mmCIF file of C-alpha atoms in Angstrom:
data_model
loop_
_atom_site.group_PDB
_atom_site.id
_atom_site.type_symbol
_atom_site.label_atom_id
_atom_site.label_comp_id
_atom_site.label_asym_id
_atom_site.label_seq_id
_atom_site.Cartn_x
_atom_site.Cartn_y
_atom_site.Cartn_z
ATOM 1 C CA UNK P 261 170.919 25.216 -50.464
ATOM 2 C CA UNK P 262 167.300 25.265 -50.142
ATOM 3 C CA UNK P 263 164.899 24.876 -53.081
ATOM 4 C CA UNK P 264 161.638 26.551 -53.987
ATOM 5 C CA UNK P 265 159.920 23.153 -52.969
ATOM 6 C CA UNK P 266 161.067 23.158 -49.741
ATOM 7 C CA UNK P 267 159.687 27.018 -49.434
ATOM 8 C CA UNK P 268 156.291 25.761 -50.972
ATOM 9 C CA UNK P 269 156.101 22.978 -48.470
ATOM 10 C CA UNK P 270 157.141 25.374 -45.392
ATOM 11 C CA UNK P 271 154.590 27.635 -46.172
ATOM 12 C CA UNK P 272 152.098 25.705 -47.264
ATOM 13 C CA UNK P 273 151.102 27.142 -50.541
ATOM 14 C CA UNK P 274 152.076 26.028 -54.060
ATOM 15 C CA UNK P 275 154.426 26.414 -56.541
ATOM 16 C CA UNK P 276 152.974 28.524 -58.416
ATOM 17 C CA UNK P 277 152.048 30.741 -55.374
ATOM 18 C CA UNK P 278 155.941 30.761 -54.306
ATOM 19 C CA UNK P 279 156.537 31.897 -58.010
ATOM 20 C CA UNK P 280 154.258 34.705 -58.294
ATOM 21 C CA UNK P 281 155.379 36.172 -54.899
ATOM 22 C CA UNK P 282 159.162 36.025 -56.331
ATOM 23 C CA UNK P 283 157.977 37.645 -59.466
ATOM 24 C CA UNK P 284 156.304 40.390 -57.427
ATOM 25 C CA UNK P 285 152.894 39.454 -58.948
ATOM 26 C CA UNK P 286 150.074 42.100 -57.310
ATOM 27 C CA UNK P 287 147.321 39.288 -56.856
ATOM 28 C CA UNK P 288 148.859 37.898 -54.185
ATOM 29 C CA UNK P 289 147.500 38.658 -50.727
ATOM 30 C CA UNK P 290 149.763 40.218 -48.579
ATOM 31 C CA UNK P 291 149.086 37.366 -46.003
ATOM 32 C CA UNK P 292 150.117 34.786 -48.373
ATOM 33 C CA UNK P 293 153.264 37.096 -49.206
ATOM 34 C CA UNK P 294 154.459 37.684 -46.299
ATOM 35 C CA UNK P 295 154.020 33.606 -45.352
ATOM 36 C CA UNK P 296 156.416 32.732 -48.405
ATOM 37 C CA UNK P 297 159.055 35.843 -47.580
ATOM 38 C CA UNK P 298 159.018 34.489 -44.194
ATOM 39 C CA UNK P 299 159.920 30.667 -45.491
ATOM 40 C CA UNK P 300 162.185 32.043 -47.980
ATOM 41 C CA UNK P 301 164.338 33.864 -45.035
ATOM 42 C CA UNK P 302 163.973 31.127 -42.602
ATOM 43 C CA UNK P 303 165.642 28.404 -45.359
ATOM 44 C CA UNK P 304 167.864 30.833 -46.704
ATOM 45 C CA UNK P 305 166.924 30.338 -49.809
ATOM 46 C CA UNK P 306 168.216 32.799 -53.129
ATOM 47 C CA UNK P 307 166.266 32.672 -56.164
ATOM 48 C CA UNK P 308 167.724 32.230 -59.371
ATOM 49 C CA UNK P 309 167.452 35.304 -61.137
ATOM 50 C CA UNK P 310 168.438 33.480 -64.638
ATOM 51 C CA UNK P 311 165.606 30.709 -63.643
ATOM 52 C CA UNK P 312 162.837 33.534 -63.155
ATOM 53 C CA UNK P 313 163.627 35.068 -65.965
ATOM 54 C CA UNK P 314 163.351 32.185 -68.041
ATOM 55 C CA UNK P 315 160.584 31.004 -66.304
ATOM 56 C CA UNK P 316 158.224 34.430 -66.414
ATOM 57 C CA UNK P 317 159.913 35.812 -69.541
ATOM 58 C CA UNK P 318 160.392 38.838 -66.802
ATOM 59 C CA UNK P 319 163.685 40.162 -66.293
ATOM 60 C CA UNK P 320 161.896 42.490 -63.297
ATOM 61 C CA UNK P 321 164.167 45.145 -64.543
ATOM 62 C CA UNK P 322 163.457 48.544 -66.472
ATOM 63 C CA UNK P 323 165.815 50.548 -68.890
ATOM 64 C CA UNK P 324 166.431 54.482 -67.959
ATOM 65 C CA UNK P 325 167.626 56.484 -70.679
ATOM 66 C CA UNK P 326 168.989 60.284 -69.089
ATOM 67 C CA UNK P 327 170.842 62.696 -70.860
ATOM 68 C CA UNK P 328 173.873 62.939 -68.359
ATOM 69 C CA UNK P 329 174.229 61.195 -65.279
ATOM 70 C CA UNK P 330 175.294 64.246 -63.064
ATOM 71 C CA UNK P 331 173.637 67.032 -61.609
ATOM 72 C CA UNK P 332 170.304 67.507 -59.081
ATOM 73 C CA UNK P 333 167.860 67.456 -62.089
ATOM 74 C CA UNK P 334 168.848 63.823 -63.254
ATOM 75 C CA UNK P 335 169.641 62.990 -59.796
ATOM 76 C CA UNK P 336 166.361 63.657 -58.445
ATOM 77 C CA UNK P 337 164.754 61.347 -61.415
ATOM 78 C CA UNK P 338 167.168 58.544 -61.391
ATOM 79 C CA UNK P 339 166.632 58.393 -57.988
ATOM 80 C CA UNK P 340 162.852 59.147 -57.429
ATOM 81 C CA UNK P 341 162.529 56.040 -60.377
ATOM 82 C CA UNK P 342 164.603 53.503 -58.671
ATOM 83 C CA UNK P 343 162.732 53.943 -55.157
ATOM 84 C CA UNK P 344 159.349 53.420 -56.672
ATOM 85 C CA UNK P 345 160.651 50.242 -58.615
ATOM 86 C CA UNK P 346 162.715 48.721 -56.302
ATOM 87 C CA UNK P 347 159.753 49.329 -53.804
ATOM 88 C CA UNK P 348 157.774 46.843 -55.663
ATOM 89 C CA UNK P 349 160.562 44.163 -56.490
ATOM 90 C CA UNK P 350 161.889 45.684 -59.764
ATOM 91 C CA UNK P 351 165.495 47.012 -61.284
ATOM 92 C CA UNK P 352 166.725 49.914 -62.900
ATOM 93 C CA UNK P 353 169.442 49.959 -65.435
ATOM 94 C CA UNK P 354 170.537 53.349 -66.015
ATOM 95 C CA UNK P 355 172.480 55.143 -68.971
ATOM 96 C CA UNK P 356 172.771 58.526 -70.472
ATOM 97 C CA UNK P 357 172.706 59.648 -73.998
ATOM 98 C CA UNK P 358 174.197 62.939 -73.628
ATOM 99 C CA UNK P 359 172.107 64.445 -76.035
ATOM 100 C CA UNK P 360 173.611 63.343 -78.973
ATOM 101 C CA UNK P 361 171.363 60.931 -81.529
ATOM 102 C CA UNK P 362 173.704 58.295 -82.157
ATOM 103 C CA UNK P 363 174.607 58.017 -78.464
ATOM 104 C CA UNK P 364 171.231 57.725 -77.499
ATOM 105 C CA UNK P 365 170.082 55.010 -79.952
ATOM 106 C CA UNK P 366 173.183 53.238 -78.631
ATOM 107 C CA UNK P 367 172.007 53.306 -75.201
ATOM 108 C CA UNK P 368 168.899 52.409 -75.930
ATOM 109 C CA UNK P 369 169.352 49.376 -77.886
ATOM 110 C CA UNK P 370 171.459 48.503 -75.016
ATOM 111 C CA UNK P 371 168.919 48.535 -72.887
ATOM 112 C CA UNK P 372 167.030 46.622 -75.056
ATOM 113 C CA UNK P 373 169.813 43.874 -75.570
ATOM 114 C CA UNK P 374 169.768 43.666 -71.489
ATOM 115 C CA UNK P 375 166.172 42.216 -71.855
ATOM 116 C CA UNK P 376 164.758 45.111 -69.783
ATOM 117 C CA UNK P 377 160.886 44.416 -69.121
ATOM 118 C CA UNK P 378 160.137 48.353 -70.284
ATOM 119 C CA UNK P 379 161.995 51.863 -71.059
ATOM 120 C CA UNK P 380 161.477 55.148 -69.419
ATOM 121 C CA UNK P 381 163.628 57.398 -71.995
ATOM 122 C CA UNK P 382 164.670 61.195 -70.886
ATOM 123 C CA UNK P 383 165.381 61.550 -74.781
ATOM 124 C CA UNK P 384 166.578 65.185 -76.657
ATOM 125 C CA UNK P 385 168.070 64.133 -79.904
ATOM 126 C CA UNK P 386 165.899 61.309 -81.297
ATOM 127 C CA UNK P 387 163.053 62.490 -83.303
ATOM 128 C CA UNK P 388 159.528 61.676 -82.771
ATOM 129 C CA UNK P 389 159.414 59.329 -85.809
ATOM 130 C CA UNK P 390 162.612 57.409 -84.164
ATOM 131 C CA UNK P 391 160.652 57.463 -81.023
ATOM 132 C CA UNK P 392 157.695 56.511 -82.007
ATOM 133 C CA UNK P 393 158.490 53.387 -83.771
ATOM 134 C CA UNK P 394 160.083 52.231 -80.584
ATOM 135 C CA UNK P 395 156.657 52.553 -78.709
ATOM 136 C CA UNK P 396 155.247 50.636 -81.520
ATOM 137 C CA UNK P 397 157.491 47.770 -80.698
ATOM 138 C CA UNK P 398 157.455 44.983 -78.128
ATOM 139 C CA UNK P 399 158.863 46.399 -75.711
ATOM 140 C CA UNK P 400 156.738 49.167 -73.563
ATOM 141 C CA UNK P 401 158.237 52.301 -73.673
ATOM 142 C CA UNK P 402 157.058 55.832 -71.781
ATOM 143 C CA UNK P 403 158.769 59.357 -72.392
ATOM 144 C CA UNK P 404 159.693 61.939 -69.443
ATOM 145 C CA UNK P 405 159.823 65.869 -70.413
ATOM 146 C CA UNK P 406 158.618 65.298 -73.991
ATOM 147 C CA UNK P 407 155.431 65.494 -75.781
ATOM 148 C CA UNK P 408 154.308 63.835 -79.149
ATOM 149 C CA UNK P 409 151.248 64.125 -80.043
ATOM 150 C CA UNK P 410 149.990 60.404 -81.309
ATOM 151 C CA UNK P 411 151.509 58.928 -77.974
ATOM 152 C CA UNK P 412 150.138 61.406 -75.494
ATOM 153 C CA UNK P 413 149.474 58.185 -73.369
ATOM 154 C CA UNK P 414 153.048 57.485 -72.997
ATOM 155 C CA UNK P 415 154.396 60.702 -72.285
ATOM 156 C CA UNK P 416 154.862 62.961 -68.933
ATOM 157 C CA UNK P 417 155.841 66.328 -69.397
ATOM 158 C CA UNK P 418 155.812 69.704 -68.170
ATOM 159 C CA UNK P 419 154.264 72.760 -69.746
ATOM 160 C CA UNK P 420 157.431 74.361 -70.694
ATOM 161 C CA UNK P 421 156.125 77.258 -72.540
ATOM 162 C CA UNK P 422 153.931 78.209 -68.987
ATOM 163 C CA UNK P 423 157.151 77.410 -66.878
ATOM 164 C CA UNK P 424 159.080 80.408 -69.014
ATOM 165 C CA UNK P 425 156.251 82.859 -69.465
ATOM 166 C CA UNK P 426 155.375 82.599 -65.381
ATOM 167 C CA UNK P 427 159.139 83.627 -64.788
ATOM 168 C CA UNK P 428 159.252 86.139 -66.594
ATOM 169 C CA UNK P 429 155.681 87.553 -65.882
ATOM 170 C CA UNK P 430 156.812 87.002 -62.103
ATOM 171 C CA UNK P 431 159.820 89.660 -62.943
ATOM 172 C CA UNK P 432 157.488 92.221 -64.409
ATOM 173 C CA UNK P 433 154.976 92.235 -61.845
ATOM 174 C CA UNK P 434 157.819 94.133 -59.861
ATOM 175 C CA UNK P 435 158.111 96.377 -62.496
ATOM 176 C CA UNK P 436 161.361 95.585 -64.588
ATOM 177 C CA UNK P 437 161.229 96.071 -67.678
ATOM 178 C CA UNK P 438 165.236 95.332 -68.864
ATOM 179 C CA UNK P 439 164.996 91.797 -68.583
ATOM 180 C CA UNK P 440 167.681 89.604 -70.269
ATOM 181 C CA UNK P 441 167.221 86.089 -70.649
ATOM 182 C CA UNK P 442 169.489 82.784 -70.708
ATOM 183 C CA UNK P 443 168.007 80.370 -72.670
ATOM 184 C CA UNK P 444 168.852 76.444 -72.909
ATOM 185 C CA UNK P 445 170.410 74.962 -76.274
ATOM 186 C CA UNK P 446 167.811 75.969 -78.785
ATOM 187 C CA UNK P 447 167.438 73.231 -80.634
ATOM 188 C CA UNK P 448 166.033 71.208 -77.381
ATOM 189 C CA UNK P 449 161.732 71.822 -77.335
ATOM 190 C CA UNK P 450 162.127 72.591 -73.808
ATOM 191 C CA UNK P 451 164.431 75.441 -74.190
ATOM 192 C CA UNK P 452 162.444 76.912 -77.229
ATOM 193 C CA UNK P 453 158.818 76.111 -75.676
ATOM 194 C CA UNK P 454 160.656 78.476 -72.307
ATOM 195 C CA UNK P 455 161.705 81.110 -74.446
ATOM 196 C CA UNK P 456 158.578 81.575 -76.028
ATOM 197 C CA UNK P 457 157.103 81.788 -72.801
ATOM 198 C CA UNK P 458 159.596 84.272 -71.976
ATOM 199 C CA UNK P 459 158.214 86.065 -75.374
ATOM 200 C CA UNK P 460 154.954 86.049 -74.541
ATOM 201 C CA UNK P 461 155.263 87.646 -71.743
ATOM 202 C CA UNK P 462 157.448 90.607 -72.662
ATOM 203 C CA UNK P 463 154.594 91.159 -75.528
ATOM 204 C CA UNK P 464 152.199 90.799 -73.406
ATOM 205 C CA UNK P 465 153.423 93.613 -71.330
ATOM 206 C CA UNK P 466 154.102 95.397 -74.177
ATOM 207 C CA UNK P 467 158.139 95.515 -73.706
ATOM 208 C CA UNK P 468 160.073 95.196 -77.228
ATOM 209 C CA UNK P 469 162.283 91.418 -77.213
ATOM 210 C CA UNK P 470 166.022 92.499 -77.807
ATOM 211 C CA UNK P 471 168.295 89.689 -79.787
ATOM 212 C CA UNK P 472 171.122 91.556 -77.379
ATOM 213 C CA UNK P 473 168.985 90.681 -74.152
ATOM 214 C CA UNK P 474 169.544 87.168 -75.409
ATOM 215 C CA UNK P 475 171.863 84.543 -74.650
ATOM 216 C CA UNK P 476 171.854 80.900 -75.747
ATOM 217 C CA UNK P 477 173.701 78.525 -73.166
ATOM 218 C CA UNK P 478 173.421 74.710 -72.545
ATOM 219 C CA UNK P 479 172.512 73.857 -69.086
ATOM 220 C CA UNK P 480 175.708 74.068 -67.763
ATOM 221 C CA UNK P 481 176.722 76.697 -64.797
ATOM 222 C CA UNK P 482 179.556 78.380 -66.850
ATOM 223 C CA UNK P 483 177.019 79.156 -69.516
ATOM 224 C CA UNK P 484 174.949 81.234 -67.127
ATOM 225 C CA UNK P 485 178.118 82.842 -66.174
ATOM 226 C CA UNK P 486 179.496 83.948 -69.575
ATOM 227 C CA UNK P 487 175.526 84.419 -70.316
ATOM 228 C CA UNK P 488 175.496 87.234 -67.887
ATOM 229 C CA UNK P 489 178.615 89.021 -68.643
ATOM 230 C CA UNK P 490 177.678 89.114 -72.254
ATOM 231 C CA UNK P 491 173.969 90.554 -71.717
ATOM 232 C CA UNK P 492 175.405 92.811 -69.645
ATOM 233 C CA UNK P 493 178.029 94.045 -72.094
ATOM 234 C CA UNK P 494 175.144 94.263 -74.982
ATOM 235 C CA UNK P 495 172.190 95.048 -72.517
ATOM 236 C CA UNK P 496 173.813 97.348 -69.651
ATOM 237 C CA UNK P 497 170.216 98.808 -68.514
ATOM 238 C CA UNK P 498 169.033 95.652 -67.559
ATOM 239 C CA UNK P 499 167.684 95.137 -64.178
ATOM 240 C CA UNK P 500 166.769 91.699 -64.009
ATOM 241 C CA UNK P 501 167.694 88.224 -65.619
ATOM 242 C CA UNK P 502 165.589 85.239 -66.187
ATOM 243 C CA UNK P 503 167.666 81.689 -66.663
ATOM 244 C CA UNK P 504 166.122 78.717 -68.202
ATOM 245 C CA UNK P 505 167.797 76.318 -65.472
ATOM 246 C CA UNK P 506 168.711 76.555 -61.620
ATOM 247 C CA UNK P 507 172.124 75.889 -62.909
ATOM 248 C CA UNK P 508 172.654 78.463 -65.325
ATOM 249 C CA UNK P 509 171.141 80.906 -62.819
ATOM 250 C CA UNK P 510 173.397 79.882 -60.396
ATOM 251 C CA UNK P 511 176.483 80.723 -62.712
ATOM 252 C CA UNK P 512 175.024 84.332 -63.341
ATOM 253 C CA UNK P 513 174.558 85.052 -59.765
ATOM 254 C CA UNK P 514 178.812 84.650 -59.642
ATOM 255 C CA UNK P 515 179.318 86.575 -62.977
ATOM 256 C CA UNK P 516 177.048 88.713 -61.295
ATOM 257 C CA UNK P 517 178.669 89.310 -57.335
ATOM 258 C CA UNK P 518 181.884 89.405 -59.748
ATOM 259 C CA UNK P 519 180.911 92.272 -61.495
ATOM 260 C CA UNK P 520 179.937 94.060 -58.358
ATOM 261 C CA UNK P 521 176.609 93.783 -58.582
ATOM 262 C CA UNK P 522 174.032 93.211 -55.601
ATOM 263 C CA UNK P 523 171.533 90.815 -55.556
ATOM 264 C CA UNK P 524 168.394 91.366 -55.850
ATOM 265 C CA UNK P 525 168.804 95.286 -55.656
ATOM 266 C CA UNK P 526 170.697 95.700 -58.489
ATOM 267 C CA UNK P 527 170.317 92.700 -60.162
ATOM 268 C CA UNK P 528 167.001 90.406 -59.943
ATOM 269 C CA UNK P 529 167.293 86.749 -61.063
ATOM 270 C CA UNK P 530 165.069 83.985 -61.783
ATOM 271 C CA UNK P 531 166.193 80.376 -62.584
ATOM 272 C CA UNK P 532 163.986 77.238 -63.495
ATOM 273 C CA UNK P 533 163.833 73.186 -62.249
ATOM 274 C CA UNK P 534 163.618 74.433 -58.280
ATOM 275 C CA UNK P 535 166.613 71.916 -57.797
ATOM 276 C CA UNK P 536 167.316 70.930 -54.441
ATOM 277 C CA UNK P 537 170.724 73.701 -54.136
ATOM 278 C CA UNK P 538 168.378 76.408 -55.627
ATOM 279 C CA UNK P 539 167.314 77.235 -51.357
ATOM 280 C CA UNK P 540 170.510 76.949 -50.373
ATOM 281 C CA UNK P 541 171.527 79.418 -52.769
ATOM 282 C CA UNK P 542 172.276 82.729 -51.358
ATOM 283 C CA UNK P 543 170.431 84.910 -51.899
ATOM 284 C CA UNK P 544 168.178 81.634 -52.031
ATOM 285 C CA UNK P 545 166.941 81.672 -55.497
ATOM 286 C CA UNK P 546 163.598 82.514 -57.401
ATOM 287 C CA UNK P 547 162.581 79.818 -59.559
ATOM 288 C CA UNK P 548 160.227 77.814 -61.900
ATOM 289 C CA UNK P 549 159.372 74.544 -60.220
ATOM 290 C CA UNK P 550 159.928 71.767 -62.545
ATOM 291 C CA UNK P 551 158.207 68.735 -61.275
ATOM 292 C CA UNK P 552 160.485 66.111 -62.471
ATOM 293 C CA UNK P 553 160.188 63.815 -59.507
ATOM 294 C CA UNK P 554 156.551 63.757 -59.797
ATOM 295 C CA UNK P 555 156.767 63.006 -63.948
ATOM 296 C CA UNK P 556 159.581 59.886 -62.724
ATOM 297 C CA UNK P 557 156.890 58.591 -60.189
ATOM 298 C CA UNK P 558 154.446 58.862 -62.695
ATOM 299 C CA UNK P 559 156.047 57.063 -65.372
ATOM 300 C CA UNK P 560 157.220 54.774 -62.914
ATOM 301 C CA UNK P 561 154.142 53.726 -61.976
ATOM 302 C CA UNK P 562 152.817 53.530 -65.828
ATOM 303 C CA UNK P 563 155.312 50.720 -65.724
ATOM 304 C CA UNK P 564 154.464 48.797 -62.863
ATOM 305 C CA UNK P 565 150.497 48.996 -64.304
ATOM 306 C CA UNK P 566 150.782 48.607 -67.947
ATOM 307 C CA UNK P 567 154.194 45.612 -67.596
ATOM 308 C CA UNK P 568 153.213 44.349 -64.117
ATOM 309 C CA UNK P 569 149.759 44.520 -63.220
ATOM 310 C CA UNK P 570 150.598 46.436 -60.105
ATOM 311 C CA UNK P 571 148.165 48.876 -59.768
ATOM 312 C CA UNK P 572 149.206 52.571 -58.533
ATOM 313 C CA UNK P 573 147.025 54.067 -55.620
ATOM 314 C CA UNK P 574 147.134 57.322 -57.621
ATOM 315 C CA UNK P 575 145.734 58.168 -61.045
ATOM 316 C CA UNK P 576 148.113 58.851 -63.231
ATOM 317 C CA UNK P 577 148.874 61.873 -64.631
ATOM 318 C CA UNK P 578 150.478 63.014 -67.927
ATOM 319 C CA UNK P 579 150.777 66.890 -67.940
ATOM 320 C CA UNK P 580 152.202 69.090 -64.999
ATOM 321 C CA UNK P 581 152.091 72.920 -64.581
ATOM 322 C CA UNK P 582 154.616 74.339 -62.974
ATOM 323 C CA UNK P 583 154.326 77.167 -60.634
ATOM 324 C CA UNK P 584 156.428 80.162 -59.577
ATOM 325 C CA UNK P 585 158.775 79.790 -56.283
ATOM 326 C CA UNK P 586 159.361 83.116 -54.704
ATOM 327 C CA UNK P 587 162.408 82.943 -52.651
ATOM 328 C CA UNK P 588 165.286 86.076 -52.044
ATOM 329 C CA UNK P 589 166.607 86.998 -55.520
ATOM 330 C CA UNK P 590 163.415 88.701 -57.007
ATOM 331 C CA UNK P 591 162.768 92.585 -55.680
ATOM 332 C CA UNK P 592 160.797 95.347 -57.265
ATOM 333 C CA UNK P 593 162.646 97.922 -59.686
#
């Protein structure tokens, strides 16, 4: 098996040269680089992972905290993280939380225990205190879809509040004015923050809120489902429903076709995330676009230039606005 002093010696740089380009260190040229990947491939030679580790007090890996590890939301971010990383040398070790405290301080700390160089948490339960204190500790940590206030520089998030009051403003600018809403688990900020969006808009246009136009579900497709039959039981005049997820909206365009109803002239619907299914949908679906593969870039990129020195060709950016998608499922009154 070769050794890194053969690769040194067959590319003609030194030791330290041969280490930086296996640690993925940014200051080396991309001559040099591509001189030592060359040597390495031609000797066959394997670094020892264990060795570097030791040796850079780098584990090149990074911890992902996500609240479940199935559906196109998460899916796009775990993904969208683990291309950026492994595009510049580094590892992702993923685990979910499932939005329950103790599970996700038991995650975390296990991502901690596997030496991981930085965390990127999609956290519900914690509280800010809780998180907090972990960005005061040694180990850098950035937050996606959440917002406290003394780390601002850590966090990338969405204006959730916007997200629900474009929605629903996007409904009664074709004149509905029975609009029942879905909403997310209430005790999430991004679920309240989108219903008092959704609020602000119905005062705005000077339409009464209804507790009976409400529904709380919890992400999940069946929850839009039973959301819609029970609105509609409560709320029978309404004309159009707004959904605080894709997949909620989803489930309440079934409930809906079940019921008889057409879509969009009898029933208008809205959803939020713009999920990859959400245009194949059909009718394809109106929705809130919910950049969360720009806020996993983002704080994938905070890693590499706050942990790694690898600068990002892009400023990065902490706050996102989302924006209305007008597809098939929205129609005037």
């Amino acid at each position: 098996m070769a050794t890194i002093y053969e690769v040194s010696e067959a590319a003609g740089v030194s030791l330290a040269t041969v280490s930086r380009v296996m640690n993925g260190n940014a200051k080396v040229s991309e001559r040099t680089r591509k001189k030592v990947e060359d040597a390495m491939a031609k000797l066959g030679y394997q670094p020892n992972a264990i060795a570097q580790s030791l040796a850079s007090n780098r584990t090149n890996s990074v911890g992902l905290l996500v609240s479940e590890l199935h559906g196109s939301y998460f899916g796009d971010l775990m993904s969208t993280v683990e291309q950026v990383l492994k595009k510049n040398g580094k590892h992702v070790v993923i685990t979910a939380g499932h939005v329950d405290e103790t599970r996700e301080k038991e995650a975390i700390e296990f991502l901690k225990s596997r030496r991981c160089d930085a965390l990127i948490l999609h956290a519900e339960a914690v509280s800010d205190d809780y998180l907090k204190s972990l960005v005061d500790g040694k180990v850098p940590v950035v937050l996606i879809n959440r917002k406290i206030d003394d780390i601002d520089d850590n966090c990338f998030f969405v204006d959730n509040e916007t997200g629900g009051y474009i929605a629903t403003k996007a409904v009664i600018e074709q004149g509905h004015k029975h609009i029942g809403y879905v909403s997310g688990p209430l005790f999430k900020k991004d679920a309240s923050d989108r219903l008092k969006g959704h609020k602000r808009a119905l005062e705005e246009a000077g339409i009464t809120f209804s507790e009976g136009a409400l529904f709380e579900g919890d992400y999940h497709e069946s929850s839009g489902q039973e959301g819609m039959q029970c609105i509609s039981e409560q709320f029978p005049q309404m004309t159009a429903l707004v959904c605080a997820n894709d997949e909620m909206a989803s489930g309440a365009m079934t409930a809906a076709r079940e019921a008889g109803k057409a879509i969009p002239s009898q029933l208008s619907i809205v959803g939020f995330d713009n999920v990859l299914f959400s245009r194949y949908l059909y009718p394809k679906l109106t929705t809130v676009d919910n950049p969360i593969q720009a806020m996993g870039e983002m704080a994938a990129h905070w890693v590499l230039e706050h942990v790694y020195d690898i600068k990002s060709q892009t400023p990065i950016k902490h706050l996102f606005v989302p924006q209305i998608v007008k597809r098939d499922t929205l129609a005037a009154v």
